[in-house]
């Protein structure tokens, strides 16, 4: 295990401690602001307009996971519908990403499906797209099944995410590609066991490249979510050598990270989308961002002392 992987495992373990969580929620909001576009829909739309002016597309995520009641899930459903209507009203270049657990997946799967379907239907009416974020491995199959079920009902404006570090992804990518599902491809950001996932970063990168290549070679629109220059440069070189046009794929990066580079990629003619979360339920998202690499934590610490 290399140093980065050790750091990631330790931080995710510490972040799961309830005392650490309470202290961070009490004192860490200012630090988290680096990665969060605001508390409200209005703030998120304002930031989306700013990013669009830089040539950067957006996917908006109303933060929320680990809910405890179906009433909360219904509330998130309604807020996502309002978000879609806000995007349409302001004519910004944005789609939406949501987590199935915030729609009730861990409480009542069928109620979750009904909630997600309502969001997808409204998105289709407004000519928009919904991404079902992939959460930890306990929800992988249910999320894939939900995506395929929505497609079978004609809601092809729904996509999901595949994580390169999971061994099962080799089979999942074939199923979803065959169904024509729009996929965001990622390395993976959850703490998973060695029995179901690659642990060495070098292995994960090779698995990731293989998955991207599968998509590009088959002419499928590909969303590549990474801040890793090894991946970004490789994609640029592979696309150029194989005459793959720049509009055949998009790079996706997180709000608050490499914002100048995002704008530069847009100026170079690449499609770039910024994953832009907003809302008050920021702690789980924030800790995963810090866990991705030590430089993220160092950036936050430096901001504390500015």
PDB file of C-alpha atoms in Angstrom, residues 8-306:
ATOM      1  CA  UNK A   8      -6.965   7.787   2.228  1.00  0.00           C
ATOM      2  CA  UNK A   9      -7.868   4.808   4.422  1.00  0.00           C
ATOM      3  CA  UNK A  10      -6.862   6.596   7.634  1.00  0.00           C
ATOM      4  CA  UNK A  11      -8.804   9.769   6.817  1.00  0.00           C
ATOM      5  CA  UNK A  12     -11.968   7.897   5.842  1.00  0.00           C
ATOM      6  CA  UNK A  13     -11.749   5.892   9.075  1.00  0.00           C
ATOM      7  CA  UNK A  14     -11.235   9.011  11.196  1.00  0.00           C
ATOM      8  CA  UNK A  15     -14.024  10.852   9.363  1.00  0.00           C
ATOM      9  CA  UNK A  16     -16.427   8.068  10.319  1.00  0.00           C
ATOM     10  CA  UNK A  17     -15.877   8.797  14.002  1.00  0.00           C
ATOM     11  CA  UNK A  18     -18.936  10.535  15.466  1.00  0.00           C
ATOM     12  CA  UNK A  19     -16.889  12.874  17.656  1.00  0.00           C
ATOM     13  CA  UNK A  20     -14.853  14.009  14.653  1.00  0.00           C
ATOM     14  CA  UNK A  21     -18.066  14.472  12.689  1.00  0.00           C
ATOM     15  CA  UNK A  22     -19.667  16.624  15.396  1.00  0.00           C
ATOM     16  CA  UNK A  23     -16.568  18.808  15.717  1.00  0.00           C
ATOM     17  CA  UNK A  24     -16.286  19.249  11.952  1.00  0.00           C
ATOM     18  CA  UNK A  25     -19.960  20.155  11.607  1.00  0.00           C
ATOM     19  CA  UNK A  26     -19.562  22.704  14.397  1.00  0.00           C
ATOM     20  CA  UNK A  27     -16.304  24.311  13.277  1.00  0.00           C
ATOM     21  CA  UNK A  28     -15.604  23.170   9.729  1.00  0.00           C
ATOM     22  CA  UNK A  29     -18.223  24.896   7.601  1.00  0.00           C
ATOM     23  CA  UNK A  30     -15.801  27.643   6.596  1.00  0.00           C
ATOM     24  CA  UNK A  31     -13.262  25.046   5.480  1.00  0.00           C
ATOM     25  CA  UNK A  32     -15.850  23.087   3.512  1.00  0.00           C
ATOM     26  CA  UNK A  33     -16.923  26.210   1.605  1.00  0.00           C
ATOM     27  CA  UNK A  34     -14.044  25.588  -0.804  1.00  0.00           C
ATOM     28  CA  UNK A  35     -15.908  22.573  -2.196  1.00  0.00           C
ATOM     29  CA  UNK A  36     -19.540  23.701  -1.817  1.00  0.00           C
ATOM     30  CA  UNK A  37     -21.219  26.291  -4.083  1.00  0.00           C
ATOM     31  CA  UNK A  38     -23.602  27.526  -1.388  1.00  0.00           C
ATOM     32  CA  UNK A  39     -26.528  26.573   0.802  1.00  0.00           C
ATOM     33  CA  UNK A  40     -29.383  27.465  -1.534  1.00  0.00           C
ATOM     34  CA  UNK A  41     -30.601  26.881  -5.073  1.00  0.00           C
ATOM     35  CA  UNK A  42     -30.223  30.581  -5.804  1.00  0.00           C
ATOM     36  CA  UNK A  43     -26.554  30.501  -4.821  1.00  0.00           C
ATOM     37  CA  UNK A  44     -25.997  27.382  -6.919  1.00  0.00           C
ATOM     38  CA  UNK A  45     -27.608  28.947 -10.004  1.00  0.00           C
ATOM     39  CA  UNK A  46     -25.519  32.099  -9.582  1.00  0.00           C
ATOM     40  CA  UNK A  47     -22.333  30.034  -9.464  1.00  0.00           C
ATOM     41  CA  UNK A  48     -23.480  27.981 -12.459  1.00  0.00           C
ATOM     42  CA  UNK A  49     -23.887  31.165 -14.500  1.00  0.00           C
ATOM     43  CA  UNK A  50     -20.346  32.202 -13.575  1.00  0.00           C
ATOM     44  CA  UNK A  51     -18.929  28.836 -14.621  1.00  0.00           C
ATOM     45  CA  UNK A  52     -20.896  28.863 -17.877  1.00  0.00           C
ATOM     46  CA  UNK A  53     -19.346  32.226 -18.732  1.00  0.00           C
ATOM     47  CA  UNK A  54     -15.961  30.482 -18.539  1.00  0.00           C
ATOM     48  CA  UNK A  55     -17.176  27.820 -20.975  1.00  0.00           C
ATOM     49  CA  UNK A  56     -17.584  25.244 -18.209  1.00  0.00           C
ATOM     50  CA  UNK A  57     -20.706  23.065 -18.074  1.00  0.00           C
ATOM     51  CA  UNK A  58     -22.122  22.046 -14.705  1.00  0.00           C
ATOM     52  CA  UNK A  59     -23.790  19.144 -12.982  1.00  0.00           C
ATOM     53  CA  UNK A  60     -25.596  20.296  -9.837  1.00  0.00           C
ATOM     54  CA  UNK A  61     -25.845  18.064  -6.784  1.00  0.00           C
ATOM     55  CA  UNK A  62     -28.207  18.956  -3.950  1.00  0.00           C
ATOM     56  CA  UNK A  63     -26.296  17.345  -1.111  1.00  0.00           C
ATOM     57  CA  UNK A  64     -27.942  14.686   1.011  1.00  0.00           C
ATOM     58  CA  UNK A  65     -27.354  11.044   1.925  1.00  0.00           C
ATOM     59  CA  UNK A  66     -27.969   8.742   4.848  1.00  0.00           C
ATOM     60  CA  UNK A  67     -31.551   9.894   5.377  1.00  0.00           C
ATOM     61  CA  UNK A  68     -33.692   8.264   8.080  1.00  0.00           C
ATOM     62  CA  UNK A  69     -37.251   8.703   6.778  1.00  0.00           C
ATOM     63  CA  UNK A  70     -39.216   8.564   3.535  1.00  0.00           C
ATOM     64  CA  UNK A  71     -40.488  12.056   4.303  1.00  0.00           C
ATOM     65  CA  UNK A  72     -36.931  13.306   3.918  1.00  0.00           C
ATOM     66  CA  UNK A  73     -36.671  11.438   0.625  1.00  0.00           C
ATOM     67  CA  UNK A  74     -39.855  13.058  -0.639  1.00  0.00           C
ATOM     68  CA  UNK A  75     -38.442  16.437   0.318  1.00  0.00           C
ATOM     69  CA  UNK A  76     -35.277  15.793  -1.687  1.00  0.00           C
ATOM     70  CA  UNK A  77     -37.372  14.629  -4.645  1.00  0.00           C
ATOM     71  CA  UNK A  78     -39.298  17.904  -4.614  1.00  0.00           C
ATOM     72  CA  UNK A  79     -36.114  19.938  -4.261  1.00  0.00           C
ATOM     73  CA  UNK A  80     -34.599  18.201  -7.287  1.00  0.00           C
ATOM     74  CA  UNK A  81     -37.672  18.973  -9.329  1.00  0.00           C
ATOM     75  CA  UNK A  82     -37.355  22.614  -8.250  1.00  0.00           C
ATOM     76  CA  UNK A  83     -33.678  22.464  -9.209  1.00  0.00           C
ATOM     77  CA  UNK A  84     -34.530  21.225 -12.709  1.00  0.00           C
ATOM     78  CA  UNK A  85     -37.125  23.959 -13.071  1.00  0.00           C
ATOM     79  CA  UNK A  86     -34.584  26.529 -11.876  1.00  0.00           C
ATOM     80  CA  UNK A  87     -32.074  25.355 -14.485  1.00  0.00           C
ATOM     81  CA  UNK A  88     -34.759  25.648 -17.162  1.00  0.00           C
ATOM     82  CA  UNK A  89     -35.963  29.053 -15.974  1.00  0.00           C
ATOM     83  CA  UNK A  90     -32.473  30.564 -15.957  1.00  0.00           C
ATOM     84  CA  UNK A  91     -31.364  28.724 -19.115  1.00  0.00           C
ATOM     85  CA  UNK A  92     -28.024  27.676 -17.646  1.00  0.00           C
ATOM     86  CA  UNK A  93     -25.936  24.857 -19.098  1.00  0.00           C
ATOM     87  CA  UNK A  94     -26.375  22.291 -16.350  1.00  0.00           C
ATOM     88  CA  UNK A  95     -27.795  18.880 -15.576  1.00  0.00           C
ATOM     89  CA  UNK A  96     -28.264  17.189 -12.183  1.00  0.00           C
ATOM     90  CA  UNK A  97     -26.677  14.429 -10.135  1.00  0.00           C
ATOM     91  CA  UNK A  98     -28.424  12.719  -7.242  1.00  0.00           C
ATOM     92  CA  UNK A  99     -27.703   9.929  -4.791  1.00  0.00           C
ATOM     93  CA  UNK A 100     -30.242   7.087  -4.663  1.00  0.00           C
ATOM     94  CA  UNK A 101     -29.930   6.896  -0.864  1.00  0.00           C
ATOM     95  CA  UNK A 102     -31.216  10.445  -0.527  1.00  0.00           C
ATOM     96  CA  UNK A 103     -34.295   9.266  -2.439  1.00  0.00           C
ATOM     97  CA  UNK A 104     -34.846   6.392   0.019  1.00  0.00           C
ATOM     98  CA  UNK A 105     -32.880   3.454  -1.402  1.00  0.00           C
ATOM     99  CA  UNK A 106     -31.724   2.164   1.984  1.00  0.00           C
ATOM    100  CA  UNK A 107     -35.235   2.519   3.458  1.00  0.00           C
ATOM    101  CA  UNK A 108     -37.663   1.312   0.794  1.00  0.00           C
ATOM    102  CA  UNK A 109     -36.294   0.582  -2.698  1.00  0.00           C
ATOM    103  CA  UNK A 110     -39.631   0.857  -4.482  1.00  0.00           C
ATOM    104  CA  UNK A 111     -40.388   4.232  -2.908  1.00  0.00           C
ATOM    105  CA  UNK A 112     -36.906   5.315  -3.958  1.00  0.00           C
ATOM    106  CA  UNK A 113     -37.599   4.236  -7.520  1.00  0.00           C
ATOM    107  CA  UNK A 114     -40.836   6.223  -7.561  1.00  0.00           C
ATOM    108  CA  UNK A 115     -39.019   9.329  -6.328  1.00  0.00           C
ATOM    109  CA  UNK A 116     -36.175   9.004  -8.838  1.00  0.00           C
ATOM    110  CA  UNK A 117     -38.610   8.321 -11.648  1.00  0.00           C
ATOM    111  CA  UNK A 118     -40.513  11.515 -10.827  1.00  0.00           C
ATOM    112  CA  UNK A 119     -37.285  13.494 -11.108  1.00  0.00           C
ATOM    113  CA  UNK A 120     -36.335  11.743 -14.368  1.00  0.00           C
ATOM    114  CA  UNK A 121     -39.760  12.356 -15.905  1.00  0.00           C
ATOM    115  CA  UNK A 122     -39.620  16.057 -15.094  1.00  0.00           C
ATOM    116  CA  UNK A 123     -36.078  16.240 -16.443  1.00  0.00           C
ATOM    117  CA  UNK A 124     -37.193  14.648 -19.710  1.00  0.00           C
ATOM    118  CA  UNK A 125     -40.077  17.121 -19.997  1.00  0.00           C
ATOM    119  CA  UNK A 126     -37.553  19.948 -19.626  1.00  0.00           C
ATOM    120  CA  UNK A 127     -34.996  18.390 -21.980  1.00  0.00           C
ATOM    121  CA  UNK A 128     -32.511  17.678 -19.197  1.00  0.00           C
ATOM    122  CA  UNK A 129     -30.451  14.771 -17.867  1.00  0.00           C
ATOM    123  CA  UNK A 130     -30.204  13.016 -14.485  1.00  0.00           C
ATOM    124  CA  UNK A 131     -27.092  11.217 -13.238  1.00  0.00           C
ATOM    125  CA  UNK A 132     -27.529   8.597 -10.508  1.00  0.00           C
ATOM    126  CA  UNK A 133     -24.353   8.903  -8.472  1.00  0.00           C
ATOM    127  CA  UNK A 134     -22.728   5.637  -7.441  1.00  0.00           C
ATOM    128  CA  UNK A 135     -22.351   5.192  -3.715  1.00  0.00           C
ATOM    129  CA  UNK A 136     -20.538   2.459  -1.786  1.00  0.00           C
ATOM    130  CA  UNK A 137     -20.591  -1.144  -3.005  1.00  0.00           C
ATOM    131  CA  UNK A 138     -23.656  -2.130  -0.972  1.00  0.00           C
ATOM    132  CA  UNK A 139     -25.751  -0.030  -3.387  1.00  0.00           C
ATOM    133  CA  UNK A 140     -24.005  -0.813  -6.681  1.00  0.00           C
ATOM    134  CA  UNK A 141     -26.380  -3.477  -7.977  1.00  0.00           C
ATOM    135  CA  UNK A 142     -29.510  -1.614  -6.903  1.00  0.00           C
ATOM    136  CA  UNK A 143     -28.315   1.561  -8.642  1.00  0.00           C
ATOM    137  CA  UNK A 144     -27.519  -0.295 -11.862  1.00  0.00           C
ATOM    138  CA  UNK A 145     -30.881  -2.105 -11.757  1.00  0.00           C
ATOM    139  CA  UNK A 146     -32.695   1.191 -11.236  1.00  0.00           C
ATOM    140  CA  UNK A 147     -30.895   2.794 -14.162  1.00  0.00           C
ATOM    141  CA  UNK A 148     -31.729  -0.110 -16.501  1.00  0.00           C
ATOM    142  CA  UNK A 149     -35.352  -0.128 -15.337  1.00  0.00           C
ATOM    143  CA  UNK A 150     -35.717   3.586 -16.067  1.00  0.00           C
ATOM    144  CA  UNK A 151     -34.229   3.080 -19.532  1.00  0.00           C
ATOM    145  CA  UNK A 152     -36.667   0.228 -20.166  1.00  0.00           C
ATOM    146  CA  UNK A 153     -39.487   2.689 -19.422  1.00  0.00           C
ATOM    147  CA  UNK A 154     -38.154   5.101 -22.028  1.00  0.00           C
ATOM    148  CA  UNK A 155     -36.266   7.392 -19.649  1.00  0.00           C
ATOM    149  CA  UNK A 156     -32.981   7.284 -21.534  1.00  0.00           C
ATOM    150  CA  UNK A 157     -32.120  10.706 -20.089  1.00  0.00           C
ATOM    151  CA  UNK A 158     -30.811   8.885 -17.000  1.00  0.00           C
ATOM    152  CA  UNK A 159     -27.209   7.779 -16.581  1.00  0.00           C
ATOM    153  CA  UNK A 160     -25.075   6.472 -13.763  1.00  0.00           C
ATOM    154  CA  UNK A 161     -21.462   6.020 -12.656  1.00  0.00           C
ATOM    155  CA  UNK A 162     -18.995   3.124 -12.750  1.00  0.00           C
ATOM    156  CA  UNK A 163     -16.022   2.881 -10.420  1.00  0.00           C
ATOM    157  CA  UNK A 164     -12.826   1.437 -11.886  1.00  0.00           C
ATOM    158  CA  UNK A 165     -11.498   0.011  -8.623  1.00  0.00           C
ATOM    159  CA  UNK A 166     -14.350  -2.492  -8.180  1.00  0.00           C
ATOM    160  CA  UNK A 167     -13.661  -5.905  -9.713  1.00  0.00           C
ATOM    161  CA  UNK A 168     -17.304  -6.280 -10.748  1.00  0.00           C
ATOM    162  CA  UNK A 169     -17.044  -3.217 -12.999  1.00  0.00           C
ATOM    163  CA  UNK A 170     -15.510  -5.334 -15.789  1.00  0.00           C
ATOM    164  CA  UNK A 171     -18.910  -7.018 -16.209  1.00  0.00           C
ATOM    165  CA  UNK A 172     -21.074  -4.020 -15.317  1.00  0.00           C
ATOM    166  CA  UNK A 173     -19.558  -1.840 -18.026  1.00  0.00           C
ATOM    167  CA  UNK A 174     -20.487  -4.383 -20.707  1.00  0.00           C
ATOM    168  CA  UNK A 175     -24.108  -4.544 -19.555  1.00  0.00           C
ATOM    169  CA  UNK A 176     -24.544  -0.785 -19.339  1.00  0.00           C
ATOM    170  CA  UNK A 177     -22.739  -0.052 -22.591  1.00  0.00           C
ATOM    171  CA  UNK A 178     -24.986  -2.553 -24.371  1.00  0.00           C
ATOM    172  CA  UNK A 179     -28.043  -0.782 -22.947  1.00  0.00           C
ATOM    173  CA  UNK A 180     -26.737   2.567 -24.196  1.00  0.00           C
ATOM    174  CA  UNK A 181     -26.495   4.102 -20.725  1.00  0.00           C
ATOM    175  CA  UNK A 182     -24.582   7.376 -20.478  1.00  0.00           C
ATOM    176  CA  UNK A 183     -21.812   6.719 -17.938  1.00  0.00           C
ATOM    177  CA  UNK A 184     -19.520   8.813 -15.806  1.00  0.00           C
ATOM    178  CA  UNK A 185     -16.287   6.858 -15.333  1.00  0.00           C
ATOM    179  CA  UNK A 186     -14.374   7.314 -12.071  1.00  0.00           C
ATOM    180  CA  UNK A 187     -11.599   5.644 -10.092  1.00  0.00           C
ATOM    181  CA  UNK A 188     -13.745   5.253  -6.953  1.00  0.00           C
ATOM    182  CA  UNK A 189     -13.777   7.236  -3.703  1.00  0.00           C
ATOM    183  CA  UNK A 190     -15.278   4.931  -1.051  1.00  0.00           C
ATOM    184  CA  UNK A 191     -13.428   2.706   1.398  1.00  0.00           C
ATOM    185  CA  UNK A 192     -13.862  -0.829  -0.001  1.00  0.00           C
ATOM    186  CA  UNK A 193     -12.270  -4.135   0.992  1.00  0.00           C
ATOM    187  CA  UNK A 194      -9.497  -5.865  -0.934  1.00  0.00           C
ATOM    188  CA  UNK A 195     -11.862  -8.767  -1.643  1.00  0.00           C
ATOM    189  CA  UNK A 196     -13.964  -6.663  -4.024  1.00  0.00           C
ATOM    190  CA  UNK A 197     -11.680  -3.833  -5.147  1.00  0.00           C
ATOM    191  CA  UNK A 198      -8.168  -3.032  -6.309  1.00  0.00           C
ATOM    192  CA  UNK A 199      -6.084  -1.405  -3.579  1.00  0.00           C
ATOM    193  CA  UNK A 200      -2.981  -0.349  -5.507  1.00  0.00           C
ATOM    194  CA  UNK A 201      -3.315   2.969  -7.316  1.00  0.00           C
ATOM    195  CA  UNK A 202      -1.255   1.728 -10.259  1.00  0.00           C
ATOM    196  CA  UNK A 203      -3.729  -1.120 -10.788  1.00  0.00           C
ATOM    197  CA  UNK A 204      -6.707   1.226 -10.476  1.00  0.00           C
ATOM    198  CA  UNK A 205      -5.270   3.579 -13.087  1.00  0.00           C
ATOM    199  CA  UNK A 206      -4.781   0.720 -15.564  1.00  0.00           C
ATOM    200  CA  UNK A 207      -8.339  -0.496 -14.973  1.00  0.00           C
ATOM    201  CA  UNK A 208      -9.577   3.062 -15.446  1.00  0.00           C
ATOM    202  CA  UNK A 209      -7.744   3.523 -18.739  1.00  0.00           C
ATOM    203  CA  UNK A 210      -9.118   0.213 -20.014  1.00  0.00           C
ATOM    204  CA  UNK A 211     -12.679   1.302 -19.230  1.00  0.00           C
ATOM    205  CA  UNK A 212     -12.231   4.700 -20.924  1.00  0.00           C
ATOM    206  CA  UNK A 213     -10.689   3.057 -23.990  1.00  0.00           C
ATOM    207  CA  UNK A 214     -13.654   0.666 -24.289  1.00  0.00           C
ATOM    208  CA  UNK A 215     -15.998   3.630 -24.518  1.00  0.00           C
ATOM    209  CA  UNK A 216     -13.962   5.776 -26.865  1.00  0.00           C
ATOM    210  CA  UNK A 217     -13.261   2.864 -29.220  1.00  0.00           C
ATOM    211  CA  UNK A 218     -16.967   2.119 -29.551  1.00  0.00           C
ATOM    212  CA  UNK A 219     -17.851   5.744 -30.231  1.00  0.00           C
ATOM    213  CA  UNK A 220     -19.840   6.111 -27.013  1.00  0.00           C
ATOM    214  CA  UNK A 221     -20.022   9.547 -25.434  1.00  0.00           C
ATOM    215  CA  UNK A 222     -17.723   9.309 -22.437  1.00  0.00           C
ATOM    216  CA  UNK A 223     -17.660  11.345 -19.213  1.00  0.00           C
ATOM    217  CA  UNK A 224     -14.208  11.049 -17.655  1.00  0.00           C
ATOM    218  CA  UNK A 225     -14.185  12.288 -14.070  1.00  0.00           C
ATOM    219  CA  UNK A 226     -10.617  12.801 -12.856  1.00  0.00           C
ATOM    220  CA  UNK A 227      -8.135  15.391 -11.629  1.00  0.00           C
ATOM    221  CA  UNK A 228      -5.230  13.063 -12.336  1.00  0.00           C
ATOM    222  CA  UNK A 229      -2.942  14.450 -15.035  1.00  0.00           C
ATOM    223  CA  UNK A 230      -1.882  10.904 -15.857  1.00  0.00           C
ATOM    224  CA  UNK A 231      -5.464  10.234 -16.943  1.00  0.00           C
ATOM    225  CA  UNK A 232      -6.200  13.614 -18.527  1.00  0.00           C
ATOM    226  CA  UNK A 233      -3.008  13.642 -20.594  1.00  0.00           C
ATOM    227  CA  UNK A 234      -3.497  10.025 -21.617  1.00  0.00           C
ATOM    228  CA  UNK A 235      -7.051  10.734 -22.829  1.00  0.00           C
ATOM    229  CA  UNK A 236      -5.902  13.784 -24.782  1.00  0.00           C
ATOM    230  CA  UNK A 237      -3.093  11.808 -26.454  1.00  0.00           C
ATOM    231  CA  UNK A 238      -5.280   8.780 -27.163  1.00  0.00           C
ATOM    232  CA  UNK A 239      -8.051  10.916 -28.667  1.00  0.00           C
ATOM    233  CA  UNK A 240      -5.595  12.833 -30.867  1.00  0.00           C
ATOM    234  CA  UNK A 241      -3.834   9.683 -32.127  1.00  0.00           C
ATOM    235  CA  UNK A 242      -7.131   7.957 -32.918  1.00  0.00           C
ATOM    236  CA  UNK A 243      -8.833  11.034 -34.393  1.00  0.00           C
ATOM    237  CA  UNK A 244     -11.521  11.057 -31.744  1.00  0.00           C
ATOM    238  CA  UNK A 245     -13.178  14.500 -31.815  1.00  0.00           C
ATOM    239  CA  UNK A 246     -13.185  16.648 -28.685  1.00  0.00           C
ATOM    240  CA  UNK A 247     -16.984  16.636 -28.573  1.00  0.00           C
ATOM    241  CA  UNK A 248     -17.041  12.816 -28.244  1.00  0.00           C
ATOM    242  CA  UNK A 249     -16.187  13.003 -24.544  1.00  0.00           C
ATOM    243  CA  UNK A 250     -16.073  15.350 -21.606  1.00  0.00           C
ATOM    244  CA  UNK A 251     -13.781  15.814 -18.660  1.00  0.00           C
ATOM    245  CA  UNK A 252     -15.449  16.215 -15.303  1.00  0.00           C
ATOM    246  CA  UNK A 253     -13.863  17.819 -12.264  1.00  0.00           C
ATOM    247  CA  UNK A 254     -15.053  18.830  -8.836  1.00  0.00           C
ATOM    248  CA  UNK A 255     -16.048  22.300  -7.765  1.00  0.00           C
ATOM    249  CA  UNK A 256     -13.232  23.912  -5.823  1.00  0.00           C
ATOM    250  CA  UNK A 257     -10.442  21.869  -7.379  1.00  0.00           C
ATOM    251  CA  UNK A 258      -8.288  22.967 -10.316  1.00  0.00           C
ATOM    252  CA  UNK A 259     -10.754  25.656 -11.325  1.00  0.00           C
ATOM    253  CA  UNK A 260      -8.196  27.471 -13.493  1.00  0.00           C
ATOM    254  CA  UNK A 261      -7.395  24.213 -15.270  1.00  0.00           C
ATOM    255  CA  UNK A 262     -11.096  23.629 -15.911  1.00  0.00           C
ATOM    256  CA  UNK A 263     -11.376  27.005 -17.615  1.00  0.00           C
ATOM    257  CA  UNK A 264      -8.195  26.328 -19.595  1.00  0.00           C
ATOM    258  CA  UNK A 265      -9.517  22.988 -20.881  1.00  0.00           C
ATOM    259  CA  UNK A 266     -12.663  24.805 -22.012  1.00  0.00           C
ATOM    260  CA  UNK A 267     -10.549  27.411 -23.845  1.00  0.00           C
ATOM    261  CA  UNK A 268      -8.692  24.578 -25.581  1.00  0.00           C
ATOM    262  CA  UNK A 269     -11.984  23.313 -26.983  1.00  0.00           C
ATOM    263  CA  UNK A 270     -12.554  20.383 -24.644  1.00  0.00           C
ATOM    264  CA  UNK A 271     -15.921  19.756 -23.066  1.00  0.00           C
ATOM    265  CA  UNK A 272     -15.521  20.216 -19.336  1.00  0.00           C
ATOM    266  CA  UNK A 273     -18.198  19.794 -16.673  1.00  0.00           C
ATOM    267  CA  UNK A 274     -17.869  20.903 -13.060  1.00  0.00           C
ATOM    268  CA  UNK A 275     -19.562  18.748 -10.418  1.00  0.00           C
ATOM    269  CA  UNK A 276     -21.059  21.485  -8.259  1.00  0.00           C
ATOM    270  CA  UNK A 277     -22.690  20.525  -4.937  1.00  0.00           C
ATOM    271  CA  UNK A 278     -24.767  22.811  -2.762  1.00  0.00           C
ATOM    272  CA  UNK A 279     -26.835  22.484   0.392  1.00  0.00           C
ATOM    273  CA  UNK A 280     -26.337  22.059   4.113  1.00  0.00           C
ATOM    274  CA  UNK A 281     -25.697  18.278   4.258  1.00  0.00           C
ATOM    275  CA  UNK A 282     -22.053  18.615   3.260  1.00  0.00           C
ATOM    276  CA  UNK A 283     -20.056  16.478   5.720  1.00  0.00           C
ATOM    277  CA  UNK A 284     -19.935  13.067   3.915  1.00  0.00           C
ATOM    278  CA  UNK A 285     -19.146  14.693   0.585  1.00  0.00           C
ATOM    279  CA  UNK A 286     -16.492  16.927   2.127  1.00  0.00           C
ATOM    280  CA  UNK A 287     -14.649  14.093   3.853  1.00  0.00           C
ATOM    281  CA  UNK A 288     -14.483  12.038   0.652  1.00  0.00           C
ATOM    282  CA  UNK A 289     -12.929  15.007  -1.133  1.00  0.00           C
ATOM    283  CA  UNK A 290     -10.267  15.358   1.567  1.00  0.00           C
ATOM    284  CA  UNK A 291      -9.589  11.624   1.444  1.00  0.00           C
ATOM    285  CA  UNK A 292      -8.855  11.578  -2.263  1.00  0.00           C
ATOM    286  CA  UNK A 293      -5.335  12.948  -1.863  1.00  0.00           C
ATOM    287  CA  UNK A 294      -3.214  14.736   0.752  1.00  0.00           C
ATOM    288  CA  UNK A 295      -2.974  17.921  -1.327  1.00  0.00           C
ATOM    289  CA  UNK A 296      -6.726  18.502  -0.872  1.00  0.00           C
ATOM    290  CA  UNK A 297      -6.293  18.518   2.898  1.00  0.00           C
ATOM    291  CA  UNK A 298      -3.250  20.781   2.637  1.00  0.00           C
ATOM    292  CA  UNK A 299      -5.218  23.209   0.483  1.00  0.00           C
ATOM    293  CA  UNK A 300      -7.931  23.442   3.152  1.00  0.00           C
ATOM    294  CA  UNK A 301      -5.371  23.916   5.940  1.00  0.00           C
ATOM    295  CA  UNK A 302      -3.696  26.742   4.009  1.00  0.00           C
ATOM    296  CA  UNK A 303      -7.081  28.437   3.526  1.00  0.00           C
ATOM    297  CA  UNK A 304      -7.659  28.283   7.287  1.00  0.00           C
ATOM    298  CA  UNK A 305      -4.648  30.491   7.908  1.00  0.00           C
ATOM    299  CA  UNK A 306      -5.254  33.016   5.127  1.00  0.00           C
TER     300      UNK A 306
END
